[in-house]
Amino acid sequence: AQKITQTQPGMFVQEKEAVTLDCTYDTSDPSYGLFWYKQPSSGEMIFLIYQGSYDQQNATEGRYSLNFQKARKSANLVISASQLGDSAMYFCAMREGLNYGGSQGNLIFGKGTKLSVKP
Amino acid sequence: DAGITQSPRHKVTETGTPVTLRCHQTENHRYMYWYRQDPGHGLRLIHYSYGVKDTDKGEVSDGYSVSRSKTEDFLLTLESATSSQTSVYFCAISETGVEGYTFGSGTRLTVV
């Protein structure tokens, strides 16, 4: 079974509008972290935002926020006021076993969502 | 910048030849990783290292080997390249293994 599922291969959004990118995950570990990365056409992987499984509040970083619904095992990325520069691939990732140190679990990625921002 | 470089950035090689990709970091981070990225698959872990001479396999390790003789260098070797290993290879580093990783710029490898 896939650990990370991103069901939207591609999405369009109008400039200045908000957009939500979906991510669901599968784990039985109570201690895990969820990450979102952006990959523009230039190819580099850019870290956007992090949510820990025990965090009480949803993570926010500027225009990025993470809608964390633990019971539903979802960690959707919300981008407010989209900009043309937001056009990119977006990857959701999870790391399990946060209690056990680095060697116990590695970052597992979803297949990504390609976001296109229309002017 | 995070101080992680990959070399070469691009390489074309023939089937059956050995290939070594290099990842070099200046951050003195303990953990280093090799991923491959293919359309429709996202990023998949090949091998990782949790210290000098300490390495382990990831999800797609067949056909690949790694070595880490120094903290700063993590080498990925394709012993006999195949067309299925045509991909973009990313190296990543992490200080504790718990926080998010920092990625290199990637190596585009084409096996013909």
JSON list of C-alpha atoms in Angstrom, two decimals:
[
{"chain": "A", "resi": 1, "resn": "ALA", "atom": "CA", "xyz": [0.00, 0.00, 0.00]},
{"chain": "A", "resi": 2, "resn": "GLN", "atom": "CA", "xyz": [1.18, 3.48, -0.76]},
{"chain": "A", "resi": 3, "resn": "LYS", "atom": "CA", "xyz": [2.34, 5.44, 2.23]},
{"chain": "A", "resi": 4, "resn": "ILE", "atom": "CA", "xyz": [1.73, 8.81, 0.62]},
{"chain": "A", "resi": 5, "resn": "THR", "atom": "CA", "xyz": [-1.06, 9.45, -1.88]},
{"chain": "A", "resi": 6, "resn": "GLN", "atom": "CA", "xyz": [-1.44, 12.56, -3.95]},
{"chain": "A", "resi": 7, "resn": "THR", "atom": "CA", "xyz": [-4.56, 12.09, -6.04]},
{"chain": "A", "resi": 8, "resn": "GLN", "atom": "CA", "xyz": [-4.24, 15.19, -8.23]},
{"chain": "A", "resi": 9, "resn": "PRO", "atom": "CA", "xyz": [-1.67, 14.68, -10.98]},
{"chain": "A", "resi": 10, "resn": "GLY", "atom": "CA", "xyz": [-2.27, 18.21, -12.23]},
{"chain": "A", "resi": 11, "resn": "MET", "atom": "CA", "xyz": [-4.17, 21.31, -11.16]},
{"chain": "A", "resi": 12, "resn": "PHE", "atom": "CA", "xyz": [-4.85, 24.77, -12.47]},
{"chain": "A", "resi": 13, "resn": "VAL", "atom": "CA", "xyz": [-5.48, 27.87, -10.40]},
{"chain": "A", "resi": 14, "resn": "GLN", "atom": "CA", "xyz": [-6.09, 31.47, -11.31]},
{"chain": "A", "resi": 15, "resn": "GLU", "atom": "CA", "xyz": [-3.50, 33.94, -10.17]},
{"chain": "A", "resi": 16, "resn": "LYS", "atom": "CA", "xyz": [-4.32, 35.51, -6.78]},
{"chain": "A", "resi": 17, "resn": "GLU", "atom": "CA", "xyz": [-6.71, 32.71, -5.84]},
{"chain": "A", "resi": 18, "resn": "ALA", "atom": "CA", "xyz": [-6.11, 30.11, -3.15]},
{"chain": "A", "resi": 19, "resn": "VAL", "atom": "CA", "xyz": [-5.48, 26.47, -3.99]},
{"chain": "A", "resi": 20, "resn": "THR", "atom": "CA", "xyz": [-5.42, 23.26, -1.98]},
{"chain": "A", "resi": 21, "resn": "LEU", "atom": "CA", "xyz": [-3.18, 20.34, -2.88]},
{"chain": "A", "resi": 22, "resn": "ASP", "atom": "CA", "xyz": [-4.31, 17.05, -1.41]},
{"chain": "A", "resi": 23, "resn": "CYS", "atom": "CA", "xyz": [-2.17, 14.55, 0.45]},
{"chain": "A", "resi": 24, "resn": "THR", "atom": "CA", "xyz": [-3.22, 11.49, 2.41]},
{"chain": "A", "resi": 25, "resn": "TYR", "atom": "CA", "xyz": [-0.87, 9.22, 4.27]},
{"chain": "A", "resi": 26, "resn": "ASP", "atom": "CA", "xyz": [-0.83, 5.79, 5.81]},
{"chain": "A", "resi": 27, "resn": "THR", "atom": "CA", "xyz": [1.04, 4.93, 8.98]},
{"chain": "A", "resi": 28, "resn": "SER", "atom": "CA", "xyz": [0.50, 3.12, 12.24]},
{"chain": "A", "resi": 29, "resn": "ASP", "atom": "CA", "xyz": [3.38, 4.94, 13.91]},
{"chain": "A", "resi": 30, "resn": "PRO", "atom": "CA", "xyz": [2.16, 7.55, 16.39]},
{"chain": "A", "resi": 31, "resn": "SER", "atom": "CA", "xyz": [5.23, 9.71, 15.84]},
{"chain": "A", "resi": 32, "resn": "TYR", "atom": "CA", "xyz": [5.74, 11.00, 12.32]},
{"chain": "A", "resi": 33, "resn": "GLY", "atom": "CA", "xyz": [6.36, 14.15, 10.37]},
{"chain": "A", "resi": 34, "resn": "LEU", "atom": "CA", "xyz": [4.80, 15.46, 7.20]},
{"chain": "A", "resi": 35, "resn": "PHE", "atom": "CA", "xyz": [6.61, 17.65, 4.70]},
{"chain": "A", "resi": 36, "resn": "TRP", "atom": "CA", "xyz": [5.85, 19.53, 1.53]},
{"chain": "A", "resi": 37, "resn": "TYR", "atom": "CA", "xyz": [8.43, 20.25, -1.14]},
{"chain": "A", "resi": 38, "resn": "LYS", "atom": "CA", "xyz": [8.23, 22.39, -4.26]},
{"chain": "A", "resi": 39, "resn": "GLN", "atom": "CA", "xyz": [10.06, 21.52, -7.46]},
{"chain": "A", "resi": 40, "resn": "PRO", "atom": "CA", "xyz": [10.04, 24.29, -10.07]},
{"chain": "A", "resi": 41, "resn": "SER", "atom": "CA", "xyz": [10.93, 23.60, -13.69]},
{"chain": "A", "resi": 42, "resn": "SER", "atom": "CA", "xyz": [14.57, 24.27, -12.88]},
{"chain": "A", "resi": 43, "resn": "GLY", "atom": "CA", "xyz": [14.56, 21.01, -10.95]},
{"chain": "A", "resi": 44, "resn": "GLU", "atom": "CA", "xyz": [15.69, 21.84, -7.43]},
{"chain": "A", "resi": 45, "resn": "MET", "atom": "CA", "xyz": [13.75, 20.55, -4.43]},
{"chain": "A", "resi": 46, "resn": "ILE", "atom": "CA", "xyz": [12.65, 23.34, -2.11]},
{"chain": "A", "resi": 47, "resn": "PHE", "atom": "CA", "xyz": [11.37, 22.62, 1.40]},
{"chain": "A", "resi": 48, "resn": "LEU", "atom": "CA", "xyz": [8.13, 24.49, 2.12]},
{"chain": "A", "resi": 49, "resn": "ILE", "atom": "CA", "xyz": [6.52, 23.40, 5.36]},
{"chain": "A", "resi": 50, "resn": "TYR", "atom": "CA", "xyz": [6.57, 20.77, 8.10]},
{"chain": "A", "resi": 51, "resn": "GLN", "atom": "CA", "xyz": [3.90, 19.32, 10.42]},
{"chain": "A", "resi": 52, "resn": "GLY", "atom": "CA", "xyz": [4.66, 16.98, 13.30]},
{"chain": "A", "resi": 53, "resn": "SER", "atom": "CA", "xyz": [2.11, 14.39, 14.34]},
{"chain": "A", "resi": 54, "resn": "TYR", "atom": "CA", "xyz": [1.95, 15.80, 17.85]},
{"chain": "A", "resi": 55, "resn": "ASP", "atom": "CA", "xyz": [1.69, 19.43, 16.80]},
{"chain": "A", "resi": 56, "resn": "GLN", "atom": "CA", "xyz": [-1.54, 20.90, 18.07]},
{"chain": "A", "resi": 57, "resn": "GLN", "atom": "CA", "xyz": [-1.79, 23.67, 15.53]},
{"chain": "A", "resi": 58, "resn": "ASN", "atom": "CA", "xyz": [-1.61, 23.61, 11.76]},
{"chain": "A", "resi": 59, "resn": "ALA", "atom": "CA", "xyz": [1.75, 24.72, 10.41]},
{"chain": "A", "resi": 60, "resn": "THR", "atom": "CA", "xyz": [2.01, 27.96, 8.50]},
{"chain": "A", "resi": 61, "resn": "GLU", "atom": "CA", "xyz": [4.87, 29.53, 6.54]},
{"chain": "A", "resi": 62, "resn": "GLY", "atom": "CA", "xyz": [4.00, 32.76, 4.81]},
{"chain": "A", "resi": 63, "resn": "ARG", "atom": "CA", "xyz": [1.48, 31.98, 2.07]},
{"chain": "A", "resi": 64, "resn": "TYR", "atom": "CA", "xyz": [1.71, 28.25, 2.78]},
{"chain": "A", "resi": 65, "resn": "SER", "atom": "CA", "xyz": [-0.36, 26.47, 5.37]},
{"chain": "A", "resi": 66, "resn": "LEU", "atom": "CA", "xyz": [-0.87, 22.83, 6.10]},
{"chain": "A", "resi": 67, "resn": "ASN", "atom": "CA", "xyz": [-4.39, 21.63, 6.78]},
{"chain": "A", "resi": 68, "resn": "PHE", "atom": "CA", "xyz": [-3.61, 18.72, 9.09]},
{"chain": "A", "resi": 69, "resn": "GLN", "atom": "CA", "xyz": [-6.52, 16.37, 9.83]},
{"chain": "A", "resi": 70, "resn": "LYS", "atom": "CA", "xyz": [-5.01, 13.58, 11.86]},
{"chain": "A", "resi": 71, "resn": "ALA", "atom": "CA", "xyz": [-8.10, 11.37, 12.10]},
{"chain": "A", "resi": 72, "resn": "ARG", "atom": "CA", "xyz": [-8.50, 11.48, 8.34]},
{"chain": "A", "resi": 73, "resn": "LYS", "atom": "CA", "xyz": [-4.75, 11.06, 7.81]},
{"chain": "A", "resi": 74, "resn": "SER", "atom": "CA", "xyz": [-4.62, 14.01, 5.51]},
{"chain": "A", "resi": 75, "resn": "ALA", "atom": "CA", "xyz": [-2.09, 16.82, 5.25]},
{"chain": "A", "resi": 76, "resn": "ASN", "atom": "CA", "xyz": [-3.26, 19.16, 2.52]},
{"chain": "A", "resi": 77, "resn": "LEU", "atom": "CA", "xyz": [-1.15, 22.10, 1.43]},
{"chain": "A", "resi": 78, "resn": "VAL", "atom": "CA", "xyz": [-2.98, 25.40, 1.05]},
{"chain": "A", "resi": 79, "resn": "ILE", "atom": "CA", "xyz": [-1.36, 28.15, -0.99]},
{"chain": "A", "resi": 80, "resn": "SER", "atom": "CA", "xyz": [-3.04, 31.51, -0.58]},
{"chain": "A", "resi": 81, "resn": "ALA", "atom": "CA", "xyz": [-2.96, 34.28, -3.19]},
{"chain": "A", "resi": 82, "resn": "SER", "atom": "CA", "xyz": [-1.31, 32.18, -5.89]},
{"chain": "A", "resi": 83, "resn": "GLN", "atom": "CA", "xyz": [1.47, 33.72, -7.92]},
{"chain": "A", "resi": 84, "resn": "LEU", "atom": "CA", "xyz": [2.85, 32.78, -11.32]},
{"chain": "A", "resi": 85, "resn": "GLY", "atom": "CA", "xyz": [6.02, 31.64, -9.59]},
{"chain": "A", "resi": 86, "resn": "ASP", "atom": "CA", "xyz": [4.03, 29.01, -7.73]},
{"chain": "A", "resi": 87, "resn": "SER", "atom": "CA", "xyz": [3.75, 26.97, -10.92]},
{"chain": "A", "resi": 88, "resn": "ALA", "atom": "CA", "xyz": [5.72, 23.82, -10.08]},
{"chain": "A", "resi": 89, "resn": "MET", "atom": "CA", "xyz": [5.53, 20.21, -8.97]},
{"chain": "A", "resi": 90, "resn": "TYR", "atom": "CA", "xyz": [4.60, 19.79, -5.33]},
{"chain": "A", "resi": 91, "resn": "PHE", "atom": "CA", "xyz": [5.52, 16.73, -3.34]},
{"chain": "A", "resi": 92, "resn": "CYS", "atom": "CA", "xyz": [4.10, 15.56, -0.05]},
{"chain": "A", "resi": 93, "resn": "ALA", "atom": "CA", "xyz": [6.42, 13.41, 2.07]},
{"chain": "A", "resi": 94, "resn": "MET", "atom": "CA", "xyz": [6.35, 11.59, 5.38]},
{"chain": "A", "resi": 95, "resn": "ARG", "atom": "CA", "xyz": [8.91, 10.41, 7.85]},
{"chain": "A", "resi": 96, "resn": "GLU", "atom": "CA", "xyz": [7.91, 7.79, 10.41]},
{"chain": "A", "resi": 97, "resn": "GLY", "atom": "CA", "xyz": [9.66, 6.81, 13.60]},
{"chain": "A", "resi": 98, "resn": "LEU", "atom": "CA", "xyz": [10.58, 10.27, 14.81]},
{"chain": "A", "resi": 99, "resn": "ASN", "atom": "CA", "xyz": [11.16, 8.87, 18.27]},
{"chain": "A", "resi": 100, "resn": "TYR", "atom": "CA", "xyz": [13.90, 6.56, 17.14]},
{"chain": "A", "resi": 101, "resn": "GLY", "atom": "CA", "xyz": [16.38, 8.77, 15.40]},
{"chain": "A", "resi": 102, "resn": "GLY", "atom": "CA", "xyz": [17.47, 9.09, 11.84]},
{"chain": "A", "resi": 103, "resn": "SER", "atom": "CA", "xyz": [18.14, 5.53, 10.87]},
{"chain": "A", "resi": 104, "resn": "GLN", "atom": "CA", "xyz": [14.71, 4.26, 11.75]},
{"chain": "A", "resi": 105, "resn": "GLY", "atom": "CA", "xyz": [12.74, 5.92, 9.04]},
{"chain": "A", "resi": 106, "resn": "ASN", "atom": "CA", "xyz": [13.44, 7.85, 5.90]},
{"chain": "A", "resi": 107, "resn": "LEU", "atom": "CA", "xyz": [11.52, 10.42, 3.91]},
{"chain": "A", "resi": 108, "resn": "ILE", "atom": "CA", "xyz": [8.88, 8.78, 1.74]},
{"chain": "A", "resi": 109, "resn": "PHE", "atom": "CA", "xyz": [7.46, 10.82, -1.12]},
{"chain": "A", "resi": 110, "resn": "GLY", "atom": "CA", "xyz": [4.19, 10.90, -2.97]},
{"chain": "A", "resi": 111, "resn": "LYS", "atom": "CA", "xyz": [4.09, 11.05, -6.73]},
{"chain": "A", "resi": 112, "resn": "GLY", "atom": "CA", "xyz": [3.49, 14.75, -6.84]},
{"chain": "A", "resi": 113, "resn": "THR", "atom": "CA", "xyz": [0.96, 17.29, -8.13]},
{"chain": "A", "resi": 114, "resn": "LYS", "atom": "CA", "xyz": [1.79, 19.64, -10.97]},
{"chain": "A", "resi": 115, "resn": "LEU", "atom": "CA", "xyz": [0.32, 23.07, -10.25]},
{"chain": "A", "resi": 116, "resn": "SER", "atom": "CA", "xyz": [-0.12, 25.58, -13.03]},
{"chain": "A", "resi": 117, "resn": "VAL", "atom": "CA", "xyz": [-1.02, 29.17, -12.18]},
{"chain": "A", "resi": 118, "resn": "LYS", "atom": "CA", "xyz": [-2.92, 31.03, -14.90]},
{"chain": "A", "resi": 119, "resn": "PRO", "atom": "CA", "xyz": [-2.54, 34.81, -15.30]},
{"chain": "B", "resi": 1, "resn": "ASP", "atom": "CA", "xyz": [23.11, 27.74, 0.26]},
{"chain": "B", "resi": 2, "resn": "ALA", "atom": "CA", "xyz": [23.18, 24.49, 2.16]},
{"chain": "B", "resi": 3, "resn": "GLY", "atom": "CA", "xyz": [26.55, 23.41, 0.86]},
{"chain": "B", "resi": 4, "resn": "ILE", "atom": "CA", "xyz": [25.63, 20.30, -1.07]},
{"chain": "B", "resi": 5, "resn": "THR", "atom": "CA", "xyz": [26.87, 19.69, -4.57]},
{"chain": "B", "resi": 6, "resn": "GLN", "atom": "CA", "xyz": [26.38, 16.84, -6.98]},
{"chain": "B", "resi": 7, "resn": "SER", "atom": "CA", "xyz": [28.65, 15.89, -9.85]},
{"chain": "B", "resi": 8, "resn": "PRO", "atom": "CA", "xyz": [28.33, 15.52, -12.69]},
{"chain": "B", "resi": 9, "resn": "ARG", "atom": "CA", "xyz": [25.16, 17.48, -13.40]},
{"chain": "B", "resi": 10, "resn": "HIS", "atom": "CA", "xyz": [24.54, 15.61, -16.64]},
{"chain": "B", "resi": 11, "resn": "LYS", "atom": "CA", "xyz": [25.91, 12.35, -17.97]},
{"chain": "B", "resi": 12, "resn": "VAL", "atom": "CA", "xyz": [25.25, 10.12, -20.93]},
{"chain": "B", "resi": 13, "resn": "THR", "atom": "CA", "xyz": [26.67, 6.64, -20.74]},
{"chain": "B", "resi": 14, "resn": "GLU", "atom": "CA", "xyz": [26.39, 3.37, -22.58]},
{"chain": "B", "resi": 15, "resn": "THR", "atom": "CA", "xyz": [24.63, 0.27, -21.35]},
{"chain": "B", "resi": 16, "resn": "GLY", "atom": "CA", "xyz": [26.95, -1.99, -19.41]},
{"chain": "B", "resi": 17, "resn": "THR", "atom": "CA", "xyz": [29.42, 0.65, -18.33]},
{"chain": "B", "resi": 18, "resn": "PRO", "atom": "CA", "xyz": [30.07, 1.55, -14.70]},
{"chain": "B", "resi": 19, "resn": "VAL", "atom": "CA", "xyz": [29.02, 4.98, -13.52]},
{"chain": "B", "resi": 20, "resn": "THR", "atom": "CA", "xyz": [29.75, 6.82, -10.29]},
{"chain": "B", "resi": 21, "resn": "LEU", "atom": "CA", "xyz": [27.85, 9.86, -9.08]},
{"chain": "B", "resi": 22, "resn": "ARG", "atom": "CA", "xyz": [29.28, 12.01, -6.35]},
{"chain": "B", "resi": 23, "resn": "CYS", "atom": "CA", "xyz": [27.58, 13.96, -3.60]},
{"chain": "B", "resi": 24, "resn": "HIS", "atom": "CA", "xyz": [29.66, 16.38, -1.59]},
{"chain": "B", "resi": 25, "resn": "GLN", "atom": "CA", "xyz": [28.53, 18.36, 1.46]},
{"chain": "B", "resi": 26, "resn": "THR", "atom": "CA", "xyz": [30.19, 21.02, 3.53]},
{"chain": "B", "resi": 27, "resn": "GLU", "atom": "CA", "xyz": [27.64, 20.99, 6.36]},
{"chain": "B", "resi": 28, "resn": "ASN", "atom": "CA", "xyz": [29.13, 18.10, 8.33]},
{"chain": "B", "resi": 29, "resn": "HIS", "atom": "CA", "xyz": [25.70, 16.45, 8.44]},
{"chain": "B", "resi": 30, "resn": "ARG", "atom": "CA", "xyz": [25.57, 12.87, 9.61]},
{"chain": "B", "resi": 31, "resn": "TYR", "atom": "CA", "xyz": [22.87, 11.59, 7.24]},
{"chain": "B", "resi": 32, "resn": "MET", "atom": "CA", "xyz": [23.10, 11.42, 3.47]},
{"chain": "B", "resi": 33, "resn": "TYR", "atom": "CA", "xyz": [20.68, 9.94, 0.95]},
{"chain": "B", "resi": 34, "resn": "TRP", "atom": "CA", "xyz": [20.41, 9.04, -2.70]},
{"chain": "B", "resi": 35, "resn": "TYR", "atom": "CA", "xyz": [17.03, 9.25, -4.42]},
{"chain": "B", "resi": 36, "resn": "ARG", "atom": "CA", "xyz": [15.96, 8.76, -7.99]},
{"chain": "B", "resi": 37, "resn": "GLN", "atom": "CA", "xyz": [13.12, 10.68, -9.60]},
{"chain": "B", "resi": 38, "resn": "ASP", "atom": "CA", "xyz": [11.08, 9.26, -12.44]},
{"chain": "B", "resi": 39, "resn": "PRO", "atom": "CA", "xyz": [7.84, 10.55, -13.98]},
{"chain": "B", "resi": 40, "resn": "GLY", "atom": "CA", "xyz": [4.84, 9.08, -12.20]},
{"chain": "B", "resi": 41, "resn": "HIS", "atom": "CA", "xyz": [6.92, 7.76, -9.31]},
{"chain": "B", "resi": 42, "resn": "GLY", "atom": "CA", "xyz": [7.96, 10.79, -7.33]},
{"chain": "B", "resi": 43, "resn": "LEU", "atom": "CA", "xyz": [11.24, 10.34, -5.49]},
{"chain": "B", "resi": 44, "resn": "ARG", "atom": "CA", "xyz": [12.31, 6.89, -4.39]},
{"chain": "B", "resi": 45, "resn": "LEU", "atom": "CA", "xyz": [15.09, 6.13, -1.96]},
{"chain": "B", "resi": 46, "resn": "ILE", "atom": "CA", "xyz": [18.02, 4.13, -3.32]},
{"chain": "B", "resi": 47, "resn": "HIS", "atom": "CA", "xyz": [20.49, 4.05, -0.42]},
{"chain": "B", "resi": 48, "resn": "TYR", "atom": "CA", "xyz": [21.25, 6.11, 2.61]},
{"chain": "B", "resi": 49, "resn": "SER", "atom": "CA", "xyz": [24.07, 6.61, 5.07]},
{"chain": "B", "resi": 50, "resn": "TYR", "atom": "CA", "xyz": [23.92, 7.36, 8.78]},
{"chain": "B", "resi": 51, "resn": "GLY", "atom": "CA", "xyz": [27.63, 7.82, 9.27]},
{"chain": "B", "resi": 52, "resn": "VAL", "atom": "CA", "xyz": [31.03, 7.11, 7.78]},
{"chain": "B", "resi": 53, "resn": "LYS", "atom": "CA", "xyz": [31.02, 3.56, 6.43]},
{"chain": "B", "resi": 54, "resn": "ASP", "atom": "CA", "xyz": [27.45, 3.08, 7.69]},
{"chain": "B", "resi": 55, "resn": "THR", "atom": "CA", "xyz": [25.03, 2.59, 4.83]},
{"chain": "B", "resi": 56, "resn": "ASP", "atom": "CA", "xyz": [21.77, 0.81, 4.20]},
{"chain": "B", "resi": 57, "resn": "LYS", "atom": "CA", "xyz": [19.44, -0.03, 1.35]},
{"chain": "B", "resi": 58, "resn": "GLY", "atom": "CA", "xyz": [16.36, 1.89, 0.37]},
{"chain": "B", "resi": 59, "resn": "GLU", "atom": "CA", "xyz": [13.31, 1.00, -1.66]},
{"chain": "B", "resi": 60, "resn": "VAL", "atom": "CA", "xyz": [15.02, 0.64, -5.07]},
{"chain": "B", "resi": 61, "resn": "SER", "atom": "CA", "xyz": [18.58, -0.46, -4.31]},
{"chain": "B", "resi": 62, "resn": "ASP", "atom": "CA", "xyz": [19.00, -3.25, -6.89]},
{"chain": "B", "resi": 63, "resn": "GLY", "atom": "CA", "xyz": [21.78, -2.43, -9.33]},
{"chain": "B", "resi": 64, "resn": "TYR", "atom": "CA", "xyz": [23.26, 0.28, -7.11]},
{"chain": "B", "resi": 65, "resn": "SER", "atom": "CA", "xyz": [25.99, 0.41, -4.52]},
{"chain": "B", "resi": 66, "resn": "VAL", "atom": "CA", "xyz": [27.22, 3.25, -2.31]},
{"chain": "B", "resi": 67, "resn": "SER", "atom": "CA", "xyz": [30.24, 4.19, -0.31]},
{"chain": "B", "resi": 68, "resn": "ARG", "atom": "CA", "xyz": [30.95, 6.77, 2.33]},
{"chain": "B", "resi": 69, "resn": "SER", "atom": "CA", "xyz": [34.58, 6.91, 3.40]},
{"chain": "B", "resi": 70, "resn": "LYS", "atom": "CA", "xyz": [34.39, 10.51, 4.59]},
{"chain": "B", "resi": 71, "resn": "THR", "atom": "CA", "xyz": [31.63, 12.53, 6.22]},
{"chain": "B", "resi": 72, "resn": "GLU", "atom": "CA", "xyz": [31.46, 14.92, 3.30]},
{"chain": "B", "resi": 73, "resn": "ASP", "atom": "CA", "xyz": [31.27, 12.47, 0.39]},
{"chain": "B", "resi": 74, "resn": "PHE", "atom": "CA", "xyz": [28.63, 9.93, -0.55]},
{"chain": "B", "resi": 75, "resn": "LEU", "atom": "CA", "xyz": [29.18, 8.04, -3.80]},
{"chain": "B", "resi": 76, "resn": "LEU", "atom": "CA", "xyz": [26.55, 6.20, -5.80]},
{"chain": "B", "resi": 77, "resn": "THR", "atom": "CA", "xyz": [27.79, 3.56, -8.24]},
{"chain": "B", "resi": 78, "resn": "LEU", "atom": "CA", "xyz": [25.95, 1.81, -10.99]},
{"chain": "B", "resi": 79, "resn": "GLU", "atom": "CA", "xyz": [28.13, -1.25, -11.56]},
{"chain": "B", "resi": 80, "resn": "SER", "atom": "CA", "xyz": [26.73, -1.96, -15.02]},
{"chain": "B", "resi": 81, "resn": "ALA", "atom": "CA", "xyz": [24.34, 0.71, -16.20]},
{"chain": "B", "resi": 82, "resn": "THR", "atom": "CA", "xyz": [21.03, -0.29, -17.77]},
{"chain": "B", "resi": 83, "resn": "SER", "atom": "CA", "xyz": [18.45, 1.78, -19.65]},
{"chain": "B", "resi": 84, "resn": "SER", "atom": "CA", "xyz": [16.06, 1.44, -16.70]},
{"chain": "B", "resi": 85, "resn": "GLN", "atom": "CA", "xyz": [18.52, 3.47, -14.66]},
{"chain": "B", "resi": 86, "resn": "THR", "atom": "CA", "xyz": [18.00, 6.50, -16.85]},
{"chain": "B", "resi": 87, "resn": "SER", "atom": "CA", "xyz": [16.71, 8.98, -14.30]},
{"chain": "B", "resi": 88, "resn": "VAL", "atom": "CA", "xyz": [17.37, 12.12, -12.33]},
{"chain": "B", "resi": 89, "resn": "TYR", "atom": "CA", "xyz": [19.36, 11.36, -9.20]},
{"chain": "B", "resi": 90, "resn": "PHE", "atom": "CA", "xyz": [19.14, 13.54, -6.12]},
{"chain": "B", "resi": 91, "resn": "CYS", "atom": "CA", "xyz": [21.40, 13.56, -3.14]},
{"chain": "B", "resi": 92, "resn": "ALA", "atom": "CA", "xyz": [20.07, 14.87, 0.17]},
{"chain": "B", "resi": 93, "resn": "ILE", "atom": "CA", "xyz": [21.53, 15.60, 3.57]},
{"chain": "B", "resi": 94, "resn": "SER", "atom": "CA", "xyz": [20.11, 15.83, 7.07]},
{"chain": "B", "resi": 95, "resn": "GLU", "atom": "CA", "xyz": [21.72, 16.76, 10.35]},
{"chain": "B", "resi": 96, "resn": "THR", "atom": "CA", "xyz": [19.67, 14.52, 12.63]},
{"chain": "B", "resi": 97, "resn": "GLY", "atom": "CA", "xyz": [17.63, 12.45, 10.21]},
{"chain": "B", "resi": 98, "resn": "VAL", "atom": "CA", "xyz": [14.47, 13.76, 11.82]},
{"chain": "B", "resi": 99, "resn": "GLU", "atom": "CA", "xyz": [14.04, 17.12, 10.18]},
{"chain": "B", "resi": 100, "resn": "GLY", "atom": "CA", "xyz": [13.42, 17.69, 6.48]},
{"chain": "B", "resi": 101, "resn": "TYR", "atom": "CA", "xyz": [16.23, 17.06, 4.08]},
{"chain": "B", "resi": 102, "resn": "THR", "atom": "CA", "xyz": [18.23, 19.51, 2.00]},
{"chain": "B", "resi": 103, "resn": "PHE", "atom": "CA", "xyz": [18.62, 18.41, -1.58]},
{"chain": "B", "resi": 104, "resn": "GLY", "atom": "CA", "xyz": [21.33, 18.82, -4.14]},
{"chain": "B", "resi": 105, "resn": "SER", "atom": "CA", "xyz": [20.60, 20.11, -7.62]},
{"chain": "B", "resi": 106, "resn": "GLY", "atom": "CA", "xyz": [20.34, 16.66, -9.14]},
{"chain": "B", "resi": 107, "resn": "THR", "atom": "CA", "xyz": [22.21, 14.63, -11.76]},
{"chain": "B", "resi": 108, "resn": "ARG", "atom": "CA", "xyz": [20.48, 13.77, -14.99]},
{"chain": "B", "resi": 109, "resn": "LEU", "atom": "CA", "xyz": [21.75, 10.38, -16.13]},
{"chain": "B", "resi": 110, "resn": "THR", "atom": "CA", "xyz": [20.93, 8.92, -19.52]},
{"chain": "B", "resi": 111, "resn": "VAL", "atom": "CA", "xyz": [21.87, 5.33, -20.33]},
{"chain": "B", "resi": 112, "resn": "VAL", "atom": "CA", "xyz": [21.83, 4.58, -24.06]}
]
